[in-house]
Amino acid sequence: MMTEKKNNTALKILTGVLAVALIALSIYTIKFYNEEKENKEILQNEKAVIENELNDLIIKYDEAIEENEIMDQNMVEARERINRLLDSVQDNEANLALISRYRREIGNLRAEKDRLFRVVDSLSSQNQRLTTAMDSTNIVLQERTRLSDSLQDTNQNLSSKVDRASRLQITGLTGEGVIVRNSGKIVENDRTRRIDQIRTCFTISSNELAEAGEKTINVQVYNPENELVGDQIAVQHEGGVMVYSANSKVYYENEELDVCVLANASEERLIEGEYKVYVYSDAYLIGTSTFSLR
């Protein structure tokens, strides 16, 4: 009887322990599922933003090719490259590495667009001048039209230049691996097995045109395999969601300001090779740099 009672008590205890373990496992599974779902939604949103940007580029090329009498084969080929990239974006599942690569390719495509459009505009202007010389009856009207267009372009350029000039600019951008002691002391180190954080330092330049006040500085750090290193901070901007390694708020008073931002570094993302650093003021890219770890 005594032995049977002890066995029943042990069985009840074991059953209780198993029930608690089952509840804990269920909670962890639900939390993990929710986090995976949220990260997937963020990546899908950013993928949608990239698709919209590519479609916008295609529309601009279509309009330019249709409106310009001078057909530039380079513009046609550039449009086809954008179409191929859009197909790639639509066919591939979104992940941080692909999103980062697509962002860089879009930046290159935008730069190429600006260059090609300037060439076409220049050729169009030359053609207009030749036409004006040949058709003397329209000289006055064409001259007025040209001056009006020139003034409009000048006003737009001035507005654009003022907008760019008012943005924050940085100098001396560097990235490095560091060890943060318990005392708070920071020690530089370039060995991946030793460091626990990535430090990005730079100087915000003085700028009387910039608006003074609190500024948000966002930092992205990519390892040699284009994996984002850091806390994976998702930030909603007007154009969509961007994911950062770390961010920091600073108070800017139009004078030079030294800033350092620390990004946590998980061991599995730290590999030997060249790392890339991107610094943003809110969503505007204001600086890039590289550094190496061994």
Short mmCIF file of C-alpha atoms in Angstrom, two decimals:
data_model
loop_
_atom_site.label_atom_id
_atom_site.label_comp_id
_atom_site.label_asym_id
_atom_site.label_seq_id
_atom_site.Cartn_x
_atom_site.Cartn_y
_atom_site.Cartn_z
CA MET A 1 0.00 0.00 0.00
CA MET A 2 2.79 2.45 0.92
CA THR A 3 4.68 1.70 -2.29
CA GLU A 4 1.56 2.12 -4.40
CA LYS A 5 0.84 5.50 -2.78
CA LYS A 6 4.39 6.69 -3.50
CA ASN A 7 4.08 5.58 -7.12
CA ASN A 8 0.81 7.51 -7.51
CA THR A 9 2.41 10.63 -6.05
CA ALA A 10 5.42 10.38 -8.39
CA LEU A 11 3.11 9.86 -11.34
CA LYS A 12 1.13 12.99 -10.47
CA ILE A 13 4.33 15.04 -10.15
CA LEU A 14 5.64 13.77 -13.50
CA THR A 15 2.30 14.54 -15.15
CA GLY A 16 2.40 18.12 -13.77
CA VAL A 17 5.94 18.67 -14.99
CA LEU A 18 5.04 17.42 -18.47
CA ALA A 19 1.99 19.70 -18.57
CA VAL A 20 4.06 22.77 -17.65
CA ALA A 21 6.68 21.87 -20.28
CA LEU A 22 3.94 21.45 -22.90
CA ILE A 23 2.46 24.87 -22.09
CA ALA A 24 5.91 26.55 -22.27
CA LEU A 25 6.61 24.87 -25.61
CA SER A 26 3.25 26.07 -26.97
CA ILE A 27 3.94 29.67 -25.89
CA TYR A 28 7.40 29.65 -27.49
CA THR A 29 6.00 28.15 -30.74
CA ILE A 30 3.30 30.84 -30.98
CA LYS A 31 5.82 33.64 -30.27
CA PHE A 32 8.25 32.29 -32.88
CA TYR A 33 5.44 31.99 -35.45
CA ASN A 34 4.28 35.57 -34.84
CA GLU A 35 7.84 36.95 -35.14
CA GLU A 36 8.41 35.04 -38.39
CA LYS A 37 5.09 36.30 -39.75
CA GLU A 38 5.92 39.93 -38.83
CA ASN A 39 9.40 39.76 -40.43
CA LYS A 40 7.91 38.22 -43.57
CA GLU A 41 5.34 41.02 -43.81
CA ILE A 42 8.09 43.66 -43.46
CA LEU A 43 10.12 42.07 -46.24
CA GLN A 44 7.05 41.74 -48.46
CA ASN A 45 6.24 45.43 -47.93
CA GLU A 46 9.78 46.45 -48.85
CA LYS A 47 9.64 44.17 -51.88
CA ALA A 48 6.42 45.93 -52.96
CA VAL A 49 8.15 49.33 -52.59
CA ILE A 50 11.01 48.13 -54.81
CA GLU A 51 8.54 46.90 -57.44
CA ASN A 52 6.79 50.29 -57.41
CA GLU A 53 10.13 52.10 -57.84
CA LEU A 54 11.06 49.87 -60.79
CA ASN A 55 7.65 50.41 -62.40
CA ASP A 56 8.09 54.16 -61.95
CA LEU A 57 11.49 53.98 -63.70
CA ILE A 58 9.96 52.01 -66.59
CA ILE A 59 7.18 54.60 -66.98
CA LYS A 60 9.75 57.43 -67.09
CA TYR A 61 11.75 55.63 -69.78
CA ASP A 62 8.59 54.91 -71.81
CA GLU A 63 7.58 58.57 -71.68
CA ALA A 64 11.08 59.77 -72.59
CA ILE A 65 11.40 57.35 -75.53
CA GLU A 66 7.94 58.31 -76.81
CA GLU A 67 8.44 62.07 -76.44
CA ASN A 68 11.97 62.39 -77.89
CA GLU A 69 12.43 62.37 -81.64
CA ILE A 70 16.02 61.21 -81.15
CA MET A 71 15.80 57.47 -80.38
CA ASP A 72 18.68 56.44 -78.14
CA GLN A 73 19.35 52.67 -78.19
CA ASN A 74 21.03 52.97 -74.79
CA MET A 75 17.71 54.13 -73.29
CA VAL A 76 15.89 51.16 -74.82
CA GLU A 77 18.50 48.74 -73.45
CA ALA A 78 18.36 50.40 -70.01
CA ARG A 79 14.58 49.99 -69.94
CA GLU A 80 14.94 46.28 -70.77
CA ARG A 81 17.42 45.82 -67.91
CA ILE A 82 14.89 47.36 -65.53
CA ASN A 83 12.20 44.99 -66.87
CA ARG A 84 14.48 42.01 -66.24
CA LEU A 85 15.24 43.20 -62.69
CA LEU A 86 11.50 43.66 -62.04
CA ASP A 87 10.86 40.08 -63.21
CA SER A 88 13.60 38.89 -60.85
CA VAL A 89 12.07 40.81 -57.91
CA GLN A 90 8.61 39.38 -58.63
CA ASP A 91 9.87 35.79 -59.05
CA ASN A 92 12.11 35.60 -55.94
CA GLU A 93 11.05 35.26 -52.33
CA ALA A 94 11.93 38.37 -50.30
CA ASN A 95 14.89 38.17 -47.90
CA LEU A 96 17.31 40.71 -46.42
CA ALA A 97 20.17 39.85 -48.78
CA LEU A 98 18.03 40.17 -51.92
CA ILE A 99 16.36 43.38 -50.71
CA SER A 100 19.81 44.91 -50.07
CA ARG A 101 21.05 43.90 -53.55
CA TYR A 102 17.93 45.23 -55.25
CA ARG A 103 18.32 48.54 -53.38
CA ARG A 104 21.87 48.94 -54.68
CA GLU A 105 20.86 48.01 -58.23
CA ILE A 106 18.01 50.54 -58.16
CA GLY A 107 20.51 53.22 -57.07
CA ASN A 108 22.74 52.33 -60.04
CA LEU A 109 19.75 52.36 -62.41
CA ARG A 110 18.65 55.79 -61.18
CA ALA A 111 22.16 57.18 -61.72
CA GLU A 112 22.22 55.71 -65.23
CA LYS A 113 18.78 57.18 -65.96
CA ASP A 114 19.92 60.66 -64.95
CA ARG A 115 22.99 60.38 -67.18
CA LEU A 116 21.06 59.10 -70.20
CA PHE A 117 18.31 61.70 -69.80
CA ARG A 118 20.92 64.48 -69.70
CA VAL A 119 22.44 63.18 -72.94
CA VAL A 120 19.03 63.01 -74.64
CA ASP A 121 18.12 66.48 -73.37
CA SER A 122 21.39 67.82 -74.73
CA LEU A 123 20.78 66.22 -78.14
CA SER A 124 17.23 67.54 -78.18
CA SER A 125 18.47 71.06 -77.42
CA GLN A 126 20.96 70.87 -80.30
CA ASN A 127 18.22 69.69 -82.62
CA GLN A 128 16.00 72.57 -81.56
CA ARG A 129 18.75 75.08 -82.25
CA LEU A 130 19.29 73.66 -85.75
CA THR A 131 15.57 73.81 -86.45
CA THR A 132 15.44 77.42 -85.25
CA ALA A 133 18.30 78.38 -87.58
CA MET A 134 16.57 76.76 -90.56
CA ASP A 135 13.12 78.21 -89.92
CA SER A 136 13.64 81.98 -89.58
CA THR A 137 9.91 82.70 -89.36
CA ASN A 138 9.66 80.99 -85.96
CA ILE A 139 12.82 82.45 -84.40
CA VAL A 140 11.05 84.86 -82.03
CA LEU A 141 8.44 82.33 -80.88
CA GLN A 142 10.97 79.56 -80.36
CA GLU A 143 13.30 81.91 -78.51
CA ARG A 144 10.53 82.87 -76.10
CA THR A 145 9.63 79.23 -75.59
CA ARG A 146 13.26 78.32 -74.98
CA LEU A 147 13.68 81.13 -72.45
CA SER A 148 10.49 80.11 -70.67
CA ASP A 149 11.61 76.48 -70.48
CA SER A 150 15.07 77.58 -69.36
CA LEU A 151 13.63 79.73 -66.57
CA GLN A 152 11.39 76.91 -65.44
CA ASP A 153 14.32 74.47 -65.43
CA THR A 154 16.44 77.01 -63.54
CA ASN A 155 13.74 77.46 -60.89
CA GLN A 156 13.36 73.71 -60.50
CA ASN A 157 17.12 73.23 -60.31
CA LEU A 158 17.44 75.98 -57.71
CA SER A 159 14.63 74.46 -55.63
CA SER A 160 16.25 71.03 -55.90
CA LYS A 161 19.69 72.42 -54.99
CA VAL A 162 18.29 74.24 -51.94
CA ASP A 163 16.57 71.04 -50.82
CA ARG A 164 19.79 69.03 -51.19
CA ALA A 165 21.86 71.75 -49.54
CA SER A 166 19.60 71.74 -46.47
CA ARG A 167 20.17 68.03 -45.85
CA LEU A 168 22.75 66.79 -43.37
CA GLN A 169 26.20 65.94 -44.69
CA ILE A 170 28.90 63.89 -42.97
CA THR A 171 32.68 63.49 -43.19
CA GLY A 172 35.21 61.03 -41.79
CA LEU A 173 32.88 58.02 -41.86
CA THR A 174 34.53 54.90 -40.39
CA GLY A 175 33.41 51.48 -39.21
CA GLU A 176 35.19 49.10 -36.85
CA GLY A 177 34.73 46.16 -34.53
CA VAL A 178 34.84 46.89 -30.80
CA ILE A 179 34.64 45.19 -27.43
CA VAL A 180 32.52 46.89 -24.76
CA ARG A 181 33.90 46.21 -21.27
CA ASN A 182 31.69 45.93 -18.18
CA SER A 183 33.10 49.29 -17.10
CA GLY A 184 31.76 50.86 -20.29
CA LYS A 185 35.21 51.24 -21.84
CA ILE A 186 35.27 50.55 -25.59
CA VAL A 187 38.27 48.74 -27.08
CA GLU A 188 38.90 48.51 -30.83
CA ASN A 189 39.45 45.05 -32.31
CA ASP A 190 39.37 43.65 -35.85
CA ARG A 191 39.07 39.95 -34.97
CA THR A 192 35.59 38.51 -35.56
CA ARG A 193 35.88 36.08 -32.62
CA ARG A 194 36.66 38.83 -30.14
CA ILE A 195 34.26 41.69 -30.92
CA ASP A 196 30.65 42.05 -29.77
CA GLN A 197 29.61 45.30 -31.48
CA ILE A 198 30.22 47.31 -34.65
CA ARG A 199 30.95 51.02 -34.09
CA THR A 200 30.23 53.57 -36.83
CA CYS A 201 31.71 57.06 -36.29
CA PHE A 202 31.52 60.25 -38.37
CA THR A 203 31.20 64.04 -38.13
CA ILE A 204 28.03 65.87 -39.15
CA SER A 205 29.17 68.99 -41.02
CA SER A 206 28.09 72.49 -40.07
CA ASN A 207 25.21 73.68 -42.26
CA GLU A 208 23.30 76.94 -41.76
CA LEU A 209 20.64 75.82 -44.26
CA ALA A 210 19.75 72.68 -42.31
CA GLU A 211 16.93 72.72 -39.80
CA ALA A 212 18.27 72.50 -36.25
CA GLY A 213 16.83 70.11 -33.71
CA GLU A 214 16.61 66.40 -32.97
CA LYS A 215 17.75 64.17 -35.83
CA THR A 216 17.44 60.41 -36.24
CA ILE A 217 20.56 58.73 -37.60
CA ASN A 218 20.04 55.22 -39.02
CA VAL A 219 22.90 52.84 -39.81
CA GLN A 220 23.10 49.68 -41.93
CA VAL A 221 26.08 47.33 -41.68
CA TYR A 222 26.39 44.47 -44.20
CA ASN A 223 28.85 41.60 -43.85
CA PRO A 224 30.79 40.16 -46.85
CA GLU A 225 27.78 37.92 -47.66
CA ASN A 226 25.44 40.96 -47.78
CA GLU A 227 23.74 39.94 -44.52
CA LEU A 228 22.53 42.79 -42.31
CA VAL A 229 24.47 42.85 -39.02
CA GLY A 230 22.71 44.29 -35.97
CA ASP A 231 19.29 44.44 -34.33
CA GLN A 232 17.14 44.36 -37.53
CA ILE A 233 15.28 47.58 -36.71
CA ALA A 234 12.33 48.08 -39.11
CA VAL A 235 11.42 51.76 -39.67
CA GLN A 236 8.39 52.98 -41.61
CA HIS A 237 9.26 55.82 -44.01
CA GLU A 238 7.09 57.65 -46.53
CA GLY A 239 8.35 55.38 -49.31
CA GLY A 240 8.06 52.14 -47.35
CA VAL A 241 9.81 50.10 -44.64
CA MET A 242 13.60 50.10 -44.25
CA VAL A 243 15.52 47.73 -41.96
CA TYR A 244 18.57 49.04 -40.09
CA SER A 245 21.35 47.61 -37.92
CA ALA A 246 21.08 50.41 -35.34
CA ASN A 247 19.90 53.98 -34.93
CA SER A 248 20.49 56.95 -32.66
CA LYS A 249 18.93 60.34 -31.98
CA VAL A 250 21.20 63.40 -31.88
CA TYR A 251 20.54 67.09 -31.29
CA TYR A 252 21.97 69.16 -34.15
CA GLU A 253 22.58 72.91 -33.79
CA ASN A 254 23.97 73.65 -37.29
CA GLU A 255 27.54 73.16 -36.06
CA GLU A 256 29.95 70.25 -36.47
CA LEU A 257 28.86 67.29 -34.36
CA ASP A 258 30.83 64.07 -33.75
CA VAL A 259 28.60 60.98 -33.65
CA CYS A 260 29.23 57.28 -32.98
CA VAL A 261 26.55 54.57 -33.30
CA LEU A 262 26.95 51.05 -31.87
CA ALA A 263 25.31 48.03 -33.53
CA ASN A 264 25.06 44.71 -31.70
CA ALA A 265 26.88 41.93 -33.56
CA SER A 266 25.74 38.30 -33.32
CA GLU A 267 28.52 35.73 -33.69
CA GLU A 268 26.95 33.94 -36.68
CA ARG A 269 26.92 37.17 -38.74
CA LEU A 270 30.59 37.99 -38.05
CA ILE A 271 32.81 36.58 -40.80
CA GLU A 272 36.17 37.57 -42.22
CA GLY A 273 36.25 40.07 -45.08
CA GLU A 274 35.05 43.52 -46.12
CA TYR A 275 32.01 45.11 -44.47
CA LYS A 276 29.88 47.93 -45.90
CA VAL A 277 28.39 50.78 -43.87
CA TYR A 278 25.47 52.98 -44.95
CA VAL A 279 24.45 56.02 -42.88
CA TYR A 280 21.03 57.66 -43.27
CA SER A 281 19.46 60.84 -41.93
CA ASP A 282 15.95 59.45 -41.54
CA ALA A 283 15.54 57.82 -45.00
CA TYR A 284 18.15 59.90 -46.89
CA LEU A 285 21.50 58.20 -47.56
CA ILE A 286 24.23 60.64 -46.41
CA GLY A 287 27.35 58.46 -46.36
CA THR A 288 28.90 55.08 -47.21
CA SER A 289 32.16 53.40 -46.23
CA THR A 290 33.87 50.01 -45.87
CA PHE A 291 36.06 48.31 -43.29
CA SER A 292 37.56 44.86 -42.81
CA LEU A 293 37.53 42.22 -40.08
CA ARG A 294 39.75 39.19 -39.82
#
